[in-house]
Every structure is written in structure tokens, then in C-alpha cells.
């Protein structure tokens, strides 16, 4: 049996084991998301050599939601550089919910780019002469990471735009403190649009593998992000990507990851692989229940914890 066969078999075993797990709730605070089938479930791994392993509903499309925050942070860093971006959004974990209305007391910055407030501030930094230019730059960026054109789910975008009062409140608070500039409705729209980008589980794994491969898409060989900033994305994913579960995640799973409320999770094992998981039911922290279980099992079975010294 080759290593590839073993990996493929492991994914099938994990898919079978966790398919029957019936815990968690599908997100419904964005009305359009509540319509999803909770039994959809897929796991994909893409190696930095470009090998693809998939099981389950790997081509089912869903909106990327908060996973987009990692990648738009990269674009903001490329647009403005590390020092300037740090004046607008910090890199401290909050230990709070992803949608908490909290800014750093002293600096008035949102705590980090992975929580909603920080992501809105980050997205507001994306350059472009018009809203269409800014959106196109964002979509082109996703295209580089994934390797094909991406589209927006307009129903989810409108659903979120119509009900996103909490995000709107945060944007106004940050506008008050000079952390985001006018016009804030334009930046909010861009944030809602980036969350509504459609991907499948295999796309997630390729995006993650691109970060694992120092910013070069291992399928197309195209550079998706300036090599300098890959470490920034991975650092905030590691410390803040799983919200108020981030500490436990770093301890038990041990690789940078990011979740989204539609049920996606990406995991990045530097120089080895990208992991994508999709399963809509979420735990109380907003992380996919099956996704968390699968990552714990993968980390253990494949020794993926970045500080694991077995065999060192
Ligand atoms: O802003 C929101 O609430 C959503 N567009 C994204 C939230 C999200 O995915 C949080 N992740 N678990």
C-alpha cells in the first residue's frame, strides 16, 4: 500500500466514523444559511506536491464566510504593509465570541483580523478606485488561491446585508474611533461579499495548501500572496482562527486553522498539506462539530501538531 492509499483510506474511515455524529446546529442568524442540508460532509487534503485526496460531498458549493478573513488580511498586508495594517487591526486573541463588540481599550483597534470587527477593518483597507475595482481585486485574489474563477452567492450576500445590524454597529463604532474610513457602507458591502464567495471543500483544501506551500498554489504553480506575508496569516490563524477555542485547538490539534459559520474549516500544515472540511452543524463557538473532530483525529493519526517531536 502506498502512502497515498493509506491517506485515502484514513479519510474514508474518518468520514464514515463522523458522518453519524448528530451534534451541533446549522447557523441561522443569516437566514439564507439555515436552508443547508446538515448531513453534507466532506474532507479533502491537498499536499504541497499537488496530490488531491477527497471524500464525501467535495464538490458541493457553499459560502466561504469567515475563512475569507485570512485571505483578505493577506491582501490588506500586500496593499499597505505590516506596519500600517497593525495601526488599524491588532494580532491579539480575544477569548470572546467571533461577533463580540469589543475594541482594544487603549489603541481602539479591533483585537485581530479573524473576528468580525477586525475583518471589517481589514476589508476596509483593500484598495481600488471604485467598489467594483475592490471587489474584482478580491475575487482575483481568490482565483489565484483556488485556481479558477469564483462567484458570489447573491442570496447569501443580500441576506447578510439585510440582517447584519451587529456588523454595521461595529463598523460605526470603529468609524467613530478612526479605525475605518468613509464610506463605511461600501466596506461593509465588500465584507459581506467576501463572506458570500462560493467554494467547495476541495477549493478550501487548495487554498490551505497554497499557504502550506509558502504562497504558491501547488496545482497551478501561481503565486497567490507575497511570500513575506504568509507567516502573518499563519500566525493569526494559529492564535485566533478558532475564536475562543483557539487555545485548546493550538494545544490539541496544533496547526493553524480557520473556521466559518457555513461549516467550513481550513487547516494548514506548513510544507506538508492543506486540509479542507465541510460540515454545516456548528458548536456553541461557531466551529463545525464534525470538522473539529476530524482535525483532532488527523492531527493525532498523522502526527501533524507543529510542535510534535515524535521522530525528531
Ligand atoms: O459576519 C458574519 O457574521 C459572517 N459573514 C461571518 C461569520 C463567520 O463565519 C464566523 N465564523 N465562524
PDB file of C-alpha atoms and ligand atoms in Angstrom:
ATOM      1  CA  UNK A   1       0.000   0.000   0.000  1.00  0.00           C
ATOM      2  CA  UNK A   2       1.400   3.453  -0.904  1.00  0.00           C
ATOM      3  CA  UNK A   3       1.320   6.475   1.444  1.00  0.00           C
ATOM      4  CA  UNK A   4      -1.361   7.939  -0.802  1.00  0.00           C
ATOM      5  CA  UNK A   5      -3.528   4.818  -0.450  1.00  0.00           C
ATOM      6  CA  UNK A   6      -3.127   4.974   3.329  1.00  0.00           C
ATOM      7  CA  UNK A   7      -4.141   8.649   3.413  1.00  0.00           C
ATOM      8  CA  UNK A   8      -7.133   7.989   1.204  1.00  0.00           C
ATOM      9  CA  UNK A   9      -8.192   5.092   3.422  1.00  0.00           C
ATOM     10  CA  UNK A  10      -7.845   7.262   6.544  1.00  0.00           C
ATOM     11  CA  UNK A  11     -10.103   9.943   5.047  1.00  0.00           C
ATOM     12  CA  UNK A  12     -12.763   7.331   4.219  1.00  0.00           C
ATOM     13  CA  UNK A  13     -12.544   5.888   7.739  1.00  0.00           C
ATOM     14  CA  UNK A  14     -12.922   9.331   9.347  1.00  0.00           C
ATOM     15  CA  UNK A  15     -15.781  10.261   7.040  1.00  0.00           C
ATOM     16  CA  UNK A  16     -17.617   7.073   7.933  1.00  0.00           C
ATOM     17  CA  UNK A  17     -16.896   7.470  11.656  1.00  0.00           C
ATOM     18  CA  UNK A  18     -18.158  11.060  11.950  1.00  0.00           C
ATOM     19  CA  UNK A  19     -20.998  11.026   9.394  1.00  0.00           C
ATOM     20  CA  UNK A  20     -23.334   9.653  12.085  1.00  0.00           C
ATOM     21  CA  UNK A  21     -22.406  12.404  14.590  1.00  0.00           C
ATOM     22  CA  UNK A  22     -25.594  14.388  15.063  1.00  0.00           C
ATOM     23  CA  UNK A  23     -24.454  17.220  17.347  1.00  0.00           C
ATOM     24  CA  UNK A  24     -24.487  20.960  16.648  1.00  0.00           C
ATOM     25  CA  UNK A  25     -26.773  23.435  14.929  1.00  0.00           C
ATOM     26  CA  UNK A  26     -26.671  24.925  11.472  1.00  0.00           C
ATOM     27  CA  UNK A  27     -26.163  28.737  11.610  1.00  0.00           C
ATOM     28  CA  UNK A  28     -29.460  30.569  11.176  1.00  0.00           C
ATOM     29  CA  UNK A  29     -28.643  34.174  12.111  1.00  0.00           C
ATOM     30  CA  UNK A  30     -28.034  34.712   8.397  1.00  0.00           C
ATOM     31  CA  UNK A  31     -31.435  33.401   7.231  1.00  0.00           C
ATOM     32  CA  UNK A  32     -30.177  32.041   3.913  1.00  0.00           C
ATOM     33  CA  UNK A  33     -27.617  29.774   5.664  1.00  0.00           C
ATOM     34  CA  UNK A  34     -30.332  27.931   7.627  1.00  0.00           C
ATOM     35  CA  UNK A  35     -31.533  26.215   4.421  1.00  0.00           C
ATOM     36  CA  UNK A  36     -28.470  23.951   4.142  1.00  0.00           C
ATOM     37  CA  UNK A  37     -28.650  20.143   4.477  1.00  0.00           C
ATOM     38  CA  UNK A  38     -26.916  19.311   7.816  1.00  0.00           C
ATOM     39  CA  UNK A  39     -25.811  15.905   6.507  1.00  0.00           C
ATOM     40  CA  UNK A  40     -23.495  17.323   3.858  1.00  0.00           C
ATOM     41  CA  UNK A  41     -19.975  16.306   4.813  1.00  0.00           C
ATOM     42  CA  UNK A  42     -16.638  16.244   3.041  1.00  0.00           C
ATOM     43  CA  UNK A  43     -12.953  16.068   3.860  1.00  0.00           C
ATOM     44  CA  UNK A  44     -10.141  16.984   1.430  1.00  0.00           C
ATOM     45  CA  UNK A  45      -6.400  17.072   1.682  1.00  0.00           C
ATOM     46  CA  UNK A  46      -4.124  18.678  -0.900  1.00  0.00           C
ATOM     47  CA  UNK A  47      -0.399  18.160  -0.443  1.00  0.00           C
ATOM     48  CA  UNK A  48       2.263  20.735  -1.282  1.00  0.00           C
ATOM     49  CA  UNK A  49       3.207  18.371  -4.154  1.00  0.00           C
ATOM     50  CA  UNK A  50      -0.274  18.894  -5.589  1.00  0.00           C
ATOM     51  CA  UNK A  51      -1.807  15.492  -4.762  1.00  0.00           C
ATOM     52  CA  UNK A  52      -5.546  15.688  -4.027  1.00  0.00           C
ATOM     53  CA  UNK A  53      -7.450  13.342  -1.686  1.00  0.00           C
ATOM     54  CA  UNK A  54     -11.194  13.846  -1.279  1.00  0.00           C
ATOM     55  CA  UNK A  55     -14.110  12.056   0.320  1.00  0.00           C
ATOM     56  CA  UNK A  56     -17.807  12.904   0.605  1.00  0.00           C
ATOM     57  CA  UNK A  57     -19.612  15.896  -0.924  1.00  0.00           C
ATOM     58  CA  UNK A  58     -16.377  17.540  -2.045  1.00  0.00           C
ATOM     59  CA  UNK A  59     -17.889  19.462  -4.954  1.00  0.00           C
ATOM     60  CA  UNK A  60     -20.885  20.881  -3.086  1.00  0.00           C
ATOM     61  CA  UNK A  61     -20.741  24.702  -3.172  1.00  0.00           C
ATOM     62  CA  UNK A  62     -21.174  26.783  -0.017  1.00  0.00           C
ATOM     63  CA  UNK A  63     -20.207  30.299   1.046  1.00  0.00           C
ATOM     64  CA  UNK A  64     -16.720  30.693   2.452  1.00  0.00           C
ATOM     65  CA  UNK A  65     -17.823  33.018   5.305  1.00  0.00           C
ATOM     66  CA  UNK A  66     -15.144  33.779   7.903  1.00  0.00           C
ATOM     67  CA  UNK A  67     -12.495  31.683   6.196  1.00  0.00           C
ATOM     68  CA  UNK A  68     -12.273  34.629   3.771  1.00  0.00           C
ATOM     69  CA  UNK A  69     -10.861  36.751   6.623  1.00  0.00           C
ATOM     70  CA  UNK A  70      -7.463  35.063   6.381  1.00  0.00           C
ATOM     71  CA  UNK A  71      -7.101  35.842   2.699  1.00  0.00           C
ATOM     72  CA  UNK A  72      -8.401  39.418   2.754  1.00  0.00           C
ATOM     73  CA  UNK A  73      -5.933  40.082   5.584  1.00  0.00           C
ATOM     74  CA  UNK A  74      -3.207  38.987   3.157  1.00  0.00           C
ATOM     75  CA  UNK A  75      -4.455  41.389   0.508  1.00  0.00           C
ATOM     76  CA  UNK A  76      -4.558  44.279   3.009  1.00  0.00           C
ATOM     77  CA  UNK A  77      -0.967  43.470   4.018  1.00  0.00           C
ATOM     78  CA  UNK A  78       0.115  43.482   0.374  1.00  0.00           C
ATOM     79  CA  UNK A  79      -1.698  46.799  -0.163  1.00  0.00           C
ATOM     80  CA  UNK A  80      -0.307  48.631   2.883  1.00  0.00           C
ATOM     81  CA  UNK A  81       2.487  46.657   4.537  1.00  0.00           C
ATOM     82  CA  UNK A  82       2.639  45.184   8.023  1.00  0.00           C
ATOM     83  CA  UNK A  83       3.280  48.407   9.998  1.00  0.00           C
ATOM     84  CA  UNK A  84       0.319  50.306   8.653  1.00  0.00           C
ATOM     85  CA  UNK A  85      -2.116  47.396   8.916  1.00  0.00           C
ATOM     86  CA  UNK A  86      -1.045  46.978  12.550  1.00  0.00           C
ATOM     87  CA  UNK A  87      -2.212  50.533  13.273  1.00  0.00           C
ATOM     88  CA  UNK A  88      -5.738  49.516  12.226  1.00  0.00           C
ATOM     89  CA  UNK A  89      -6.078  45.942  13.489  1.00  0.00           C
ATOM     90  CA  UNK A  90      -4.160  44.087  16.207  1.00  0.00           C
ATOM     91  CA  UNK A  91      -2.996  40.490  16.482  1.00  0.00           C
ATOM     92  CA  UNK A  92      -4.213  39.610  19.996  1.00  0.00           C
ATOM     93  CA  UNK A  93      -6.672  36.755  20.599  1.00  0.00           C
ATOM     94  CA  UNK A  94      -9.879  37.943  22.273  1.00  0.00           C
ATOM     95  CA  UNK A  95     -11.175  34.865  24.080  1.00  0.00           C
ATOM     96  CA  UNK A  96     -14.565  36.294  23.046  1.00  0.00           C
ATOM     97  CA  UNK A  97     -17.186  35.286  20.505  1.00  0.00           C
ATOM     98  CA  UNK A  98     -16.415  35.988  16.860  1.00  0.00           C
ATOM     99  CA  UNK A  99     -19.040  38.738  16.709  1.00  0.00           C
ATOM    100  CA  UNK A 100     -18.271  40.427  20.044  1.00  0.00           C
ATOM    101  CA  UNK A 101     -18.454  44.208  20.046  1.00  0.00           C
ATOM    102  CA  UNK A 102     -15.131  44.864  21.680  1.00  0.00           C
ATOM    103  CA  UNK A 103     -12.135  47.022  20.759  1.00  0.00           C
ATOM    104  CA  UNK A 104      -8.780  47.311  22.499  1.00  0.00           C
ATOM    105  CA  UNK A 105      -9.313  49.901  25.243  1.00  0.00           C
ATOM    106  CA  UNK A 106      -6.007  51.719  24.740  1.00  0.00           C
ATOM    107  CA  UNK A 107      -5.499  51.654  20.972  1.00  0.00           C
ATOM    108  CA  UNK A 108      -9.204  51.432  19.922  1.00  0.00           C
ATOM    109  CA  UNK A 109      -8.160  48.815  17.381  1.00  0.00           C
ATOM    110  CA  UNK A 110     -10.160  45.645  16.865  1.00  0.00           C
ATOM    111  CA  UNK A 111      -8.230  42.820  18.513  1.00  0.00           C
ATOM    112  CA  UNK A 112      -7.369  40.713  15.466  1.00  0.00           C
ATOM    113  CA  UNK A 113      -8.342  40.187  11.808  1.00  0.00           C
ATOM    114  CA  UNK A 114     -10.157  36.892  12.462  1.00  0.00           C
ATOM    115  CA  UNK A 115     -13.063  38.307  14.497  1.00  0.00           C
ATOM    116  CA  UNK A 116     -15.779  40.219  12.660  1.00  0.00           C
ATOM    117  CA  UNK A 117     -14.699  43.695  13.820  1.00  0.00           C
ATOM    118  CA  UNK A 118     -11.096  43.068  12.759  1.00  0.00           C
ATOM    119  CA  UNK A 119     -12.159  41.591   9.454  1.00  0.00           C
ATOM    120  CA  UNK A 120     -14.351  44.590   8.637  1.00  0.00           C
ATOM    121  CA  UNK A 121     -11.395  46.878   9.420  1.00  0.00           C
ATOM    122  CA  UNK A 122      -9.120  44.714   7.258  1.00  0.00           C
ATOM    123  CA  UNK A 123     -11.511  44.644   4.320  1.00  0.00           C
ATOM    124  CA  UNK A 124     -11.896  48.422   4.514  1.00  0.00           C
ATOM    125  CA  UNK A 125      -8.163  48.623   3.670  1.00  0.00           C
ATOM    126  CA  UNK A 126      -8.433  46.787   0.355  1.00  0.00           C
ATOM    127  CA  UNK A 127      -7.508  49.216  -2.389  1.00  0.00           C
ATOM    128  CA  UNK A 128      -9.432  50.041  -5.562  1.00  0.00           C
ATOM    129  CA  UNK A 129     -10.757  53.148  -7.310  1.00  0.00           C
ATOM    130  CA  UNK A 130     -14.387  52.011  -7.227  1.00  0.00           C
ATOM    131  CA  UNK A 131     -16.400  49.388  -5.311  1.00  0.00           C
ATOM    132  CA  UNK A 132     -16.256  47.219  -8.454  1.00  0.00           C
ATOM    133  CA  UNK A 133     -12.452  47.507  -8.607  1.00  0.00           C
ATOM    134  CA  UNK A 134     -12.168  46.494  -4.978  1.00  0.00           C
ATOM    135  CA  UNK A 135     -14.496  43.526  -5.424  1.00  0.00           C
ATOM    136  CA  UNK A 136     -12.666  42.419  -8.564  1.00  0.00           C
ATOM    137  CA  UNK A 137      -9.319  42.544  -6.772  1.00  0.00           C
ATOM    138  CA  UNK A 138     -10.765  40.384  -4.019  1.00  0.00           C
ATOM    139  CA  UNK A 139     -12.214  37.871  -6.495  1.00  0.00           C
ATOM    140  CA  UNK A 140      -8.937  37.772  -8.453  1.00  0.00           C
ATOM    141  CA  UNK A 141      -7.136  37.026  -5.214  1.00  0.00           C
ATOM    142  CA  UNK A 142      -9.452  34.052  -4.524  1.00  0.00           C
ATOM    143  CA  UNK A 143      -8.894  32.927  -8.098  1.00  0.00           C
ATOM    144  CA  UNK A 144      -5.118  32.779  -7.504  1.00  0.00           C
ATOM    145  CA  UNK A 145      -5.515  30.694  -4.346  1.00  0.00           C
ATOM    146  CA  UNK A 146      -8.090  28.325  -5.847  1.00  0.00           C
ATOM    147  CA  UNK A 147      -7.057  28.166  -9.491  1.00  0.00           C
ATOM    148  CA  UNK A 148     -10.396  29.059 -11.113  1.00  0.00           C
ATOM    149  CA  UNK A 149     -12.910  31.911 -11.242  1.00  0.00           C
ATOM    150  CA  UNK A 150     -15.087  32.368  -8.167  1.00  0.00           C
ATOM    151  CA  UNK A 151     -18.578  33.820  -7.855  1.00  0.00           C
ATOM    152  CA  UNK A 152     -20.709  35.348  -5.148  1.00  0.00           C
ATOM    153  CA  UNK A 153     -23.894  33.784  -3.822  1.00  0.00           C
ATOM    154  CA  UNK A 154     -26.112  36.831  -4.221  1.00  0.00           C
ATOM    155  CA  UNK A 155     -28.900  35.442  -1.984  1.00  0.00           C
ATOM    156  CA  UNK A 156     -26.497  34.950   0.916  1.00  0.00           C
ATOM    157  CA  UNK A 157     -24.907  38.355   0.304  1.00  0.00           C
ATOM    158  CA  UNK A 158     -28.294  40.111   0.375  1.00  0.00           C
ATOM    159  CA  UNK A 159     -29.485  38.047   3.339  1.00  0.00           C
ATOM    160  CA  UNK A 160     -26.439  39.061   5.336  1.00  0.00           C
ATOM    161  CA  UNK A 161     -26.558  42.658   4.184  1.00  0.00           C
ATOM    162  CA  UNK A 162     -30.199  42.975   5.253  1.00  0.00           C
ATOM    163  CA  UNK A 163     -29.703  41.382   8.668  1.00  0.00           C
ATOM    164  CA  UNK A 164     -26.112  42.385   9.518  1.00  0.00           C
ATOM    165  CA  UNK A 165     -27.030  45.049  12.080  1.00  0.00           C
ATOM    166  CA  UNK A 166     -24.403  43.886  14.536  1.00  0.00           C
ATOM    167  CA  UNK A 167     -21.627  44.150  11.944  1.00  0.00           C
ATOM    168  CA  UNK A 168     -22.980  47.546  10.921  1.00  0.00           C
ATOM    169  CA  UNK A 169     -22.890  48.689  14.571  1.00  0.00           C
ATOM    170  CA  UNK A 170     -19.255  47.588  14.878  1.00  0.00           C
ATOM    171  CA  UNK A 171     -18.359  49.438  11.691  1.00  0.00           C
ATOM    172  CA  UNK A 172     -19.890  52.634  13.076  1.00  0.00           C
ATOM    173  CA  UNK A 173     -18.049  52.203  16.366  1.00  0.00           C
ATOM    174  CA  UNK A 174     -14.758  51.778  14.509  1.00  0.00           C
ATOM    175  CA  UNK A 175     -15.580  54.758  12.274  1.00  0.00           C
ATOM    176  CA  UNK A 176     -16.052  56.791  15.456  1.00  0.00           C
ATOM    177  CA  UNK A 177     -12.522  55.877  16.579  1.00  0.00           C
ATOM    178  CA  UNK A 178     -10.973  56.446  13.142  1.00  0.00           C
ATOM    179  CA  UNK A 179     -10.207  52.754  12.638  1.00  0.00           C
ATOM    180  CA  UNK A 180     -12.107  52.635   9.364  1.00  0.00           C
ATOM    181  CA  UNK A 181     -12.720  55.391   6.847  1.00  0.00           C
ATOM    182  CA  UNK A 182     -15.781  56.501   4.900  1.00  0.00           C
ATOM    183  CA  UNK A 183     -17.722  55.308   3.052  1.00  0.00           C
ATOM    184  CA  UNK A 184     -18.347  52.541   5.568  1.00  0.00           C
ATOM    185  CA  UNK A 185     -21.343  51.077   3.719  1.00  0.00           C
ATOM    186  CA  UNK A 186     -19.023  50.337   0.796  1.00  0.00           C
ATOM    187  CA  UNK A 187     -16.577  48.457   3.033  1.00  0.00           C
ATOM    188  CA  UNK A 188     -19.410  46.590   4.745  1.00  0.00           C
ATOM    189  CA  UNK A 189     -20.717  45.504   1.349  1.00  0.00           C
ATOM    190  CA  UNK A 190     -17.251  44.281   0.408  1.00  0.00           C
ATOM    191  CA  UNK A 191     -17.042  42.361   3.691  1.00  0.00           C
ATOM    192  CA  UNK A 192     -20.464  40.751   3.123  1.00  0.00           C
ATOM    193  CA  UNK A 193     -19.422  39.932  -0.452  1.00  0.00           C
ATOM    194  CA  UNK A 194     -16.156  38.282   0.568  1.00  0.00           C
ATOM    195  CA  UNK A 195     -18.104  36.119   3.050  1.00  0.00           C
ATOM    196  CA  UNK A 196     -20.502  35.133   0.238  1.00  0.00           C
ATOM    197  CA  UNK A 197     -17.849  33.808  -2.154  1.00  0.00           C
ATOM    198  CA  UNK A 198     -18.791  30.283  -3.248  1.00  0.00           C
ATOM    199  CA  UNK A 199     -16.284  27.475  -2.749  1.00  0.00           C
ATOM    200  CA  UNK A 200     -16.331  23.712  -2.392  1.00  0.00           C
ATOM    201  CA  UNK A 201     -14.371  21.587   0.050  1.00  0.00           C
ATOM    202  CA  UNK A 202     -11.639  20.844  -2.464  1.00  0.00           C
ATOM    203  CA  UNK A 203     -11.214  24.585  -3.087  1.00  0.00           C
ATOM    204  CA  UNK A 204     -10.725  25.064   0.662  1.00  0.00           C
ATOM    205  CA  UNK A 205      -8.007  22.429   0.748  1.00  0.00           C
ATOM    206  CA  UNK A 206      -6.233  24.026  -2.236  1.00  0.00           C
ATOM    207  CA  UNK A 207      -6.369  27.466  -0.560  1.00  0.00           C
ATOM    208  CA  UNK A 208      -4.916  25.937   2.595  1.00  0.00           C
ATOM    209  CA  UNK A 209      -2.282  24.043   0.603  1.00  0.00           C
ATOM    210  CA  UNK A 210      -1.250  27.311  -1.060  1.00  0.00           C
ATOM    211  CA  UNK A 211      -0.457  28.738   2.368  1.00  0.00           C
ATOM    212  CA  UNK A 212       1.292  25.492   3.339  1.00  0.00           C
ATOM    213  CA  UNK A 213       3.348  25.864   0.138  1.00  0.00           C
ATOM    214  CA  UNK A 214       4.609  29.372   1.095  1.00  0.00           C
ATOM    215  CA  UNK A 215       2.019  31.168  -1.018  1.00  0.00           C
ATOM    216  CA  UNK A 216       2.303  29.204  -4.281  1.00  0.00           C
ATOM    217  CA  UNK A 217      -0.767  27.280  -5.434  1.00  0.00           C
ATOM    218  CA  UNK A 218       0.548  23.686  -5.680  1.00  0.00           C
ATOM    219  CA  UNK A 219      -1.812  22.836  -8.558  1.00  0.00           C
ATOM    220  CA  UNK A 220      -1.338  25.863 -10.845  1.00  0.00           C
ATOM    221  CA  UNK A 221       2.101  26.918  -9.508  1.00  0.00           C
ATOM    222  CA  UNK A 222       0.816  30.519  -9.444  1.00  0.00           C
ATOM    223  CA  UNK A 223       1.876  32.758  -6.569  1.00  0.00           C
ATOM    224  CA  UNK A 224      -1.217  33.866  -4.619  1.00  0.00           C
ATOM    225  CA  UNK A 225       0.391  36.092  -2.000  1.00  0.00           C
ATOM    226  CA  UNK A 226       3.718  37.779  -1.400  1.00  0.00           C
ATOM    227  CA  UNK A 227       5.892  35.228   0.413  1.00  0.00           C
ATOM    228  CA  UNK A 228       6.686  37.826   3.139  1.00  0.00           C
ATOM    229  CA  UNK A 229       3.130  37.801   4.467  1.00  0.00           C
ATOM    230  CA  UNK A 230       2.415  34.068   4.622  1.00  0.00           C
ATOM    231  CA  UNK A 231       3.791  33.926   8.169  1.00  0.00           C
ATOM    232  CA  UNK A 232       1.431  36.738   9.276  1.00  0.00           C
ATOM    233  CA  UNK A 233      -1.613  34.849   8.032  1.00  0.00           C
ATOM    234  CA  UNK A 234      -0.495  31.611   9.667  1.00  0.00           C
ATOM    235  CA  UNK A 235       0.331  33.343  12.961  1.00  0.00           C
ATOM    236  CA  UNK A 236      -3.109  34.902  13.345  1.00  0.00           C
ATOM    237  CA  UNK A 237      -4.771  31.689  12.223  1.00  0.00           C
ATOM    238  CA  UNK A 238      -2.844  29.785  14.869  1.00  0.00           C
ATOM    239  CA  UNK A 239      -3.643  32.174  17.715  1.00  0.00           C
ATOM    240  CA  UNK A 240      -7.088  33.481  16.705  1.00  0.00           C
ATOM    241  CA  UNK A 241      -8.515  31.305  13.916  1.00  0.00           C
ATOM    242  CA  UNK A 242     -10.805  29.154  16.053  1.00  0.00           C
ATOM    243  CA  UNK A 243     -12.063  32.044  18.213  1.00  0.00           C
ATOM    244  CA  UNK A 244     -12.494  31.281  21.907  1.00  0.00           C
ATOM    245  CA  UNK A 245     -11.441  27.682  21.195  1.00  0.00           C
ATOM    246  CA  UNK A 246      -8.097  28.834  19.754  1.00  0.00           C
ATOM    247  CA  UNK A 247      -6.003  27.968  22.841  1.00  0.00           C
ATOM    248  CA  UNK A 248      -7.362  24.456  23.186  1.00  0.00           C
ATOM    249  CA  UNK A 249      -7.048  23.989  19.430  1.00  0.00           C
ATOM    250  CA  UNK A 250      -3.385  25.064  19.439  1.00  0.00           C
ATOM    251  CA  UNK A 251      -2.743  22.655  22.306  1.00  0.00           C
ATOM    252  CA  UNK A 252      -4.535  19.580  20.997  1.00  0.00           C
ATOM    253  CA  UNK A 253      -4.654  19.921  17.196  1.00  0.00           C
ATOM    254  CA  UNK A 254      -1.594  22.098  16.783  1.00  0.00           C
ATOM    255  CA  UNK A 255      -1.739  23.578  13.291  1.00  0.00           C
ATOM    256  CA  UNK A 256      -3.086  26.935  12.040  1.00  0.00           C
ATOM    257  CA  UNK A 257      -6.770  26.765  11.138  1.00  0.00           C
ATOM    258  CA  UNK A 258      -9.785  28.919  10.393  1.00  0.00           C
ATOM    259  CA  UNK A 259     -13.478  28.167  10.544  1.00  0.00           C
ATOM    260  CA  UNK A 260     -16.574  29.756   9.024  1.00  0.00           C
ATOM    261  CA  UNK A 261     -20.244  29.716  10.050  1.00  0.00           C
ATOM    262  CA  UNK A 262     -21.341  27.858   6.910  1.00  0.00           C
ATOM    263  CA  UNK A 263     -19.430  24.842   8.293  1.00  0.00           C
ATOM    264  CA  UNK A 264     -16.056  25.047   6.604  1.00  0.00           C
ATOM    265  CA  UNK A 265     -12.659  24.667   8.262  1.00  0.00           C
ATOM    266  CA  UNK A 266      -9.231  25.041   6.695  1.00  0.00           C
ATOM    267  CA  UNK A 267      -6.081  23.676   8.308  1.00  0.00           C
ATOM    268  CA  UNK A 268      -2.529  24.419   7.196  1.00  0.00           C
ATOM    269  CA  UNK A 269       0.367  22.095   7.928  1.00  0.00           C
ATOM    270  CA  UNK A 270       3.365  24.124   6.700  1.00  0.00           C
ATOM    271  CA  UNK A 271       5.415  22.462   3.954  1.00  0.00           C
ATOM    272  CA  UNK A 272       3.116  19.421   4.002  1.00  0.00           C
ATOM    273  CA  UNK A 273      -0.552  19.905   3.241  1.00  0.00           C
ATOM    274  CA  UNK A 274      -3.751  21.909   3.287  1.00  0.00           C
ATOM    275  CA  UNK A 275      -6.880  20.442   4.832  1.00  0.00           C
ATOM    276  CA  UNK A 276     -10.451  21.399   3.948  1.00  0.00           C
ATOM    277  CA  UNK A 277     -13.525  20.138   5.788  1.00  0.00           C
ATOM    278  CA  UNK A 278     -17.165  20.980   5.234  1.00  0.00           C
ATOM    279  CA  UNK A 279     -19.996  20.008   7.583  1.00  0.00           C
ATOM    280  CA  UNK A 280     -22.615  22.667   8.462  1.00  0.00           C
ATOM    281  CA  UNK A 281     -23.678  21.871  12.084  1.00  0.00           C
ATOM    282  CA  UNK A 282     -21.717  24.150  14.469  1.00  0.00           C
ATOM    283  CA  UNK A 283     -20.818  24.017  18.141  1.00  0.00           C
ATOM    284  CA  UNK A 284     -21.540  26.934  20.502  1.00  0.00           C
ATOM    285  CA  UNK A 285     -18.332  28.684  19.429  1.00  0.00           C
ATOM    286  CA  UNK A 286     -19.300  28.655  15.760  1.00  0.00           C
ATOM    287  CA  UNK A 287     -16.916  25.859  14.676  1.00  0.00           C
ATOM    288  CA  UNK A 288     -18.051  22.848  12.639  1.00  0.00           C
ATOM    289  CA  UNK A 289     -18.620  19.920  15.043  1.00  0.00           C
ATOM    290  CA  UNK A 290     -17.543  17.203  12.607  1.00  0.00           C
ATOM    291  CA  UNK A 291     -14.753  19.471  11.335  1.00  0.00           C
ATOM    292  CA  UNK A 292     -13.199  19.828  14.788  1.00  0.00           C
ATOM    293  CA  UNK A 293     -13.392  16.062  15.387  1.00  0.00           C
ATOM    294  CA  UNK A 294     -11.804  15.258  12.045  1.00  0.00           C
ATOM    295  CA  UNK A 295      -8.941  17.712  12.615  1.00  0.00           C
ATOM    296  CA  UNK A 296      -8.268  16.244  16.052  1.00  0.00           C
ATOM    297  CA  UNK A 297      -8.152  12.751  14.546  1.00  0.00           C
ATOM    298  CA  UNK A 298      -5.966  13.798  11.586  1.00  0.00           C
ATOM    299  CA  UNK A 299      -3.533  15.565  13.882  1.00  0.00           C
ATOM    300  CA  UNK A 300      -3.225  12.501  16.054  1.00  0.00           C
ATOM    301  CA  UNK A 301      -3.110   9.859  13.312  1.00  0.00           C
ATOM    302  CA  UNK A 302      -0.649  11.740  11.090  1.00  0.00           C
ATOM    303  CA  UNK A 303       1.362  13.497  13.846  1.00  0.00           C
ATOM    304  CA  UNK A 304       0.515  16.917  12.438  1.00  0.00           C
ATOM    305  CA  UNK A 305       0.963  19.019  15.591  1.00  0.00           C
ATOM    306  CA  UNK A 306       3.588  21.575  14.571  1.00  0.00           C
ATOM    307  CA  UNK A 307       5.443  21.162  17.883  1.00  0.00           C
ATOM    308  CA  UNK A 308       5.292  17.385  17.923  1.00  0.00           C
ATOM    309  CA  UNK A 309       8.751  15.960  18.492  1.00  0.00           C
ATOM    310  CA  UNK A 310       7.992  12.291  17.843  1.00  0.00           C
ATOM    311  CA  UNK A 311      10.627  11.116  15.442  1.00  0.00           C
ATOM    312  CA  UNK A 312      12.693  14.335  15.820  1.00  0.00           C
TER     313      UNK A 312
HETATM  314  O1  LIG B   1     -20.061  38.427   9.669  1.00  0.00           O
HETATM  315  C1  LIG B   1     -20.613  37.355   9.825  1.00  0.00           C
HETATM  316  O2  LIG B   1     -21.301  37.139  10.795  1.00  0.00           O
HETATM  317  C2  LIG B   1     -20.422  36.256   8.784  1.00  0.00           C
HETATM  318  N1  LIG B   1     -20.388  36.750   7.482  1.00  0.00           N
HETATM  319  C3  LIG B   1     -19.148  35.505   9.004  1.00  0.00           C
HETATM  320  C4  LIG B   1     -19.049  34.923  10.362  1.00  0.00           C
HETATM  321  C5  LIG B   1     -18.280  33.673  10.441  1.00  0.00           C
HETATM  322  O3  LIG B   1     -18.164  32.874   9.528  1.00  0.00           O
HETATM  323  C6  LIG B   1     -17.751  33.404  11.780  1.00  0.00           C
HETATM  324  N2  LIG B   1     -17.131  32.123  11.827  1.00  0.00           N
HETATM  325  N3  LIG B   1     -17.283  31.173  12.478  1.00  0.00           N
END
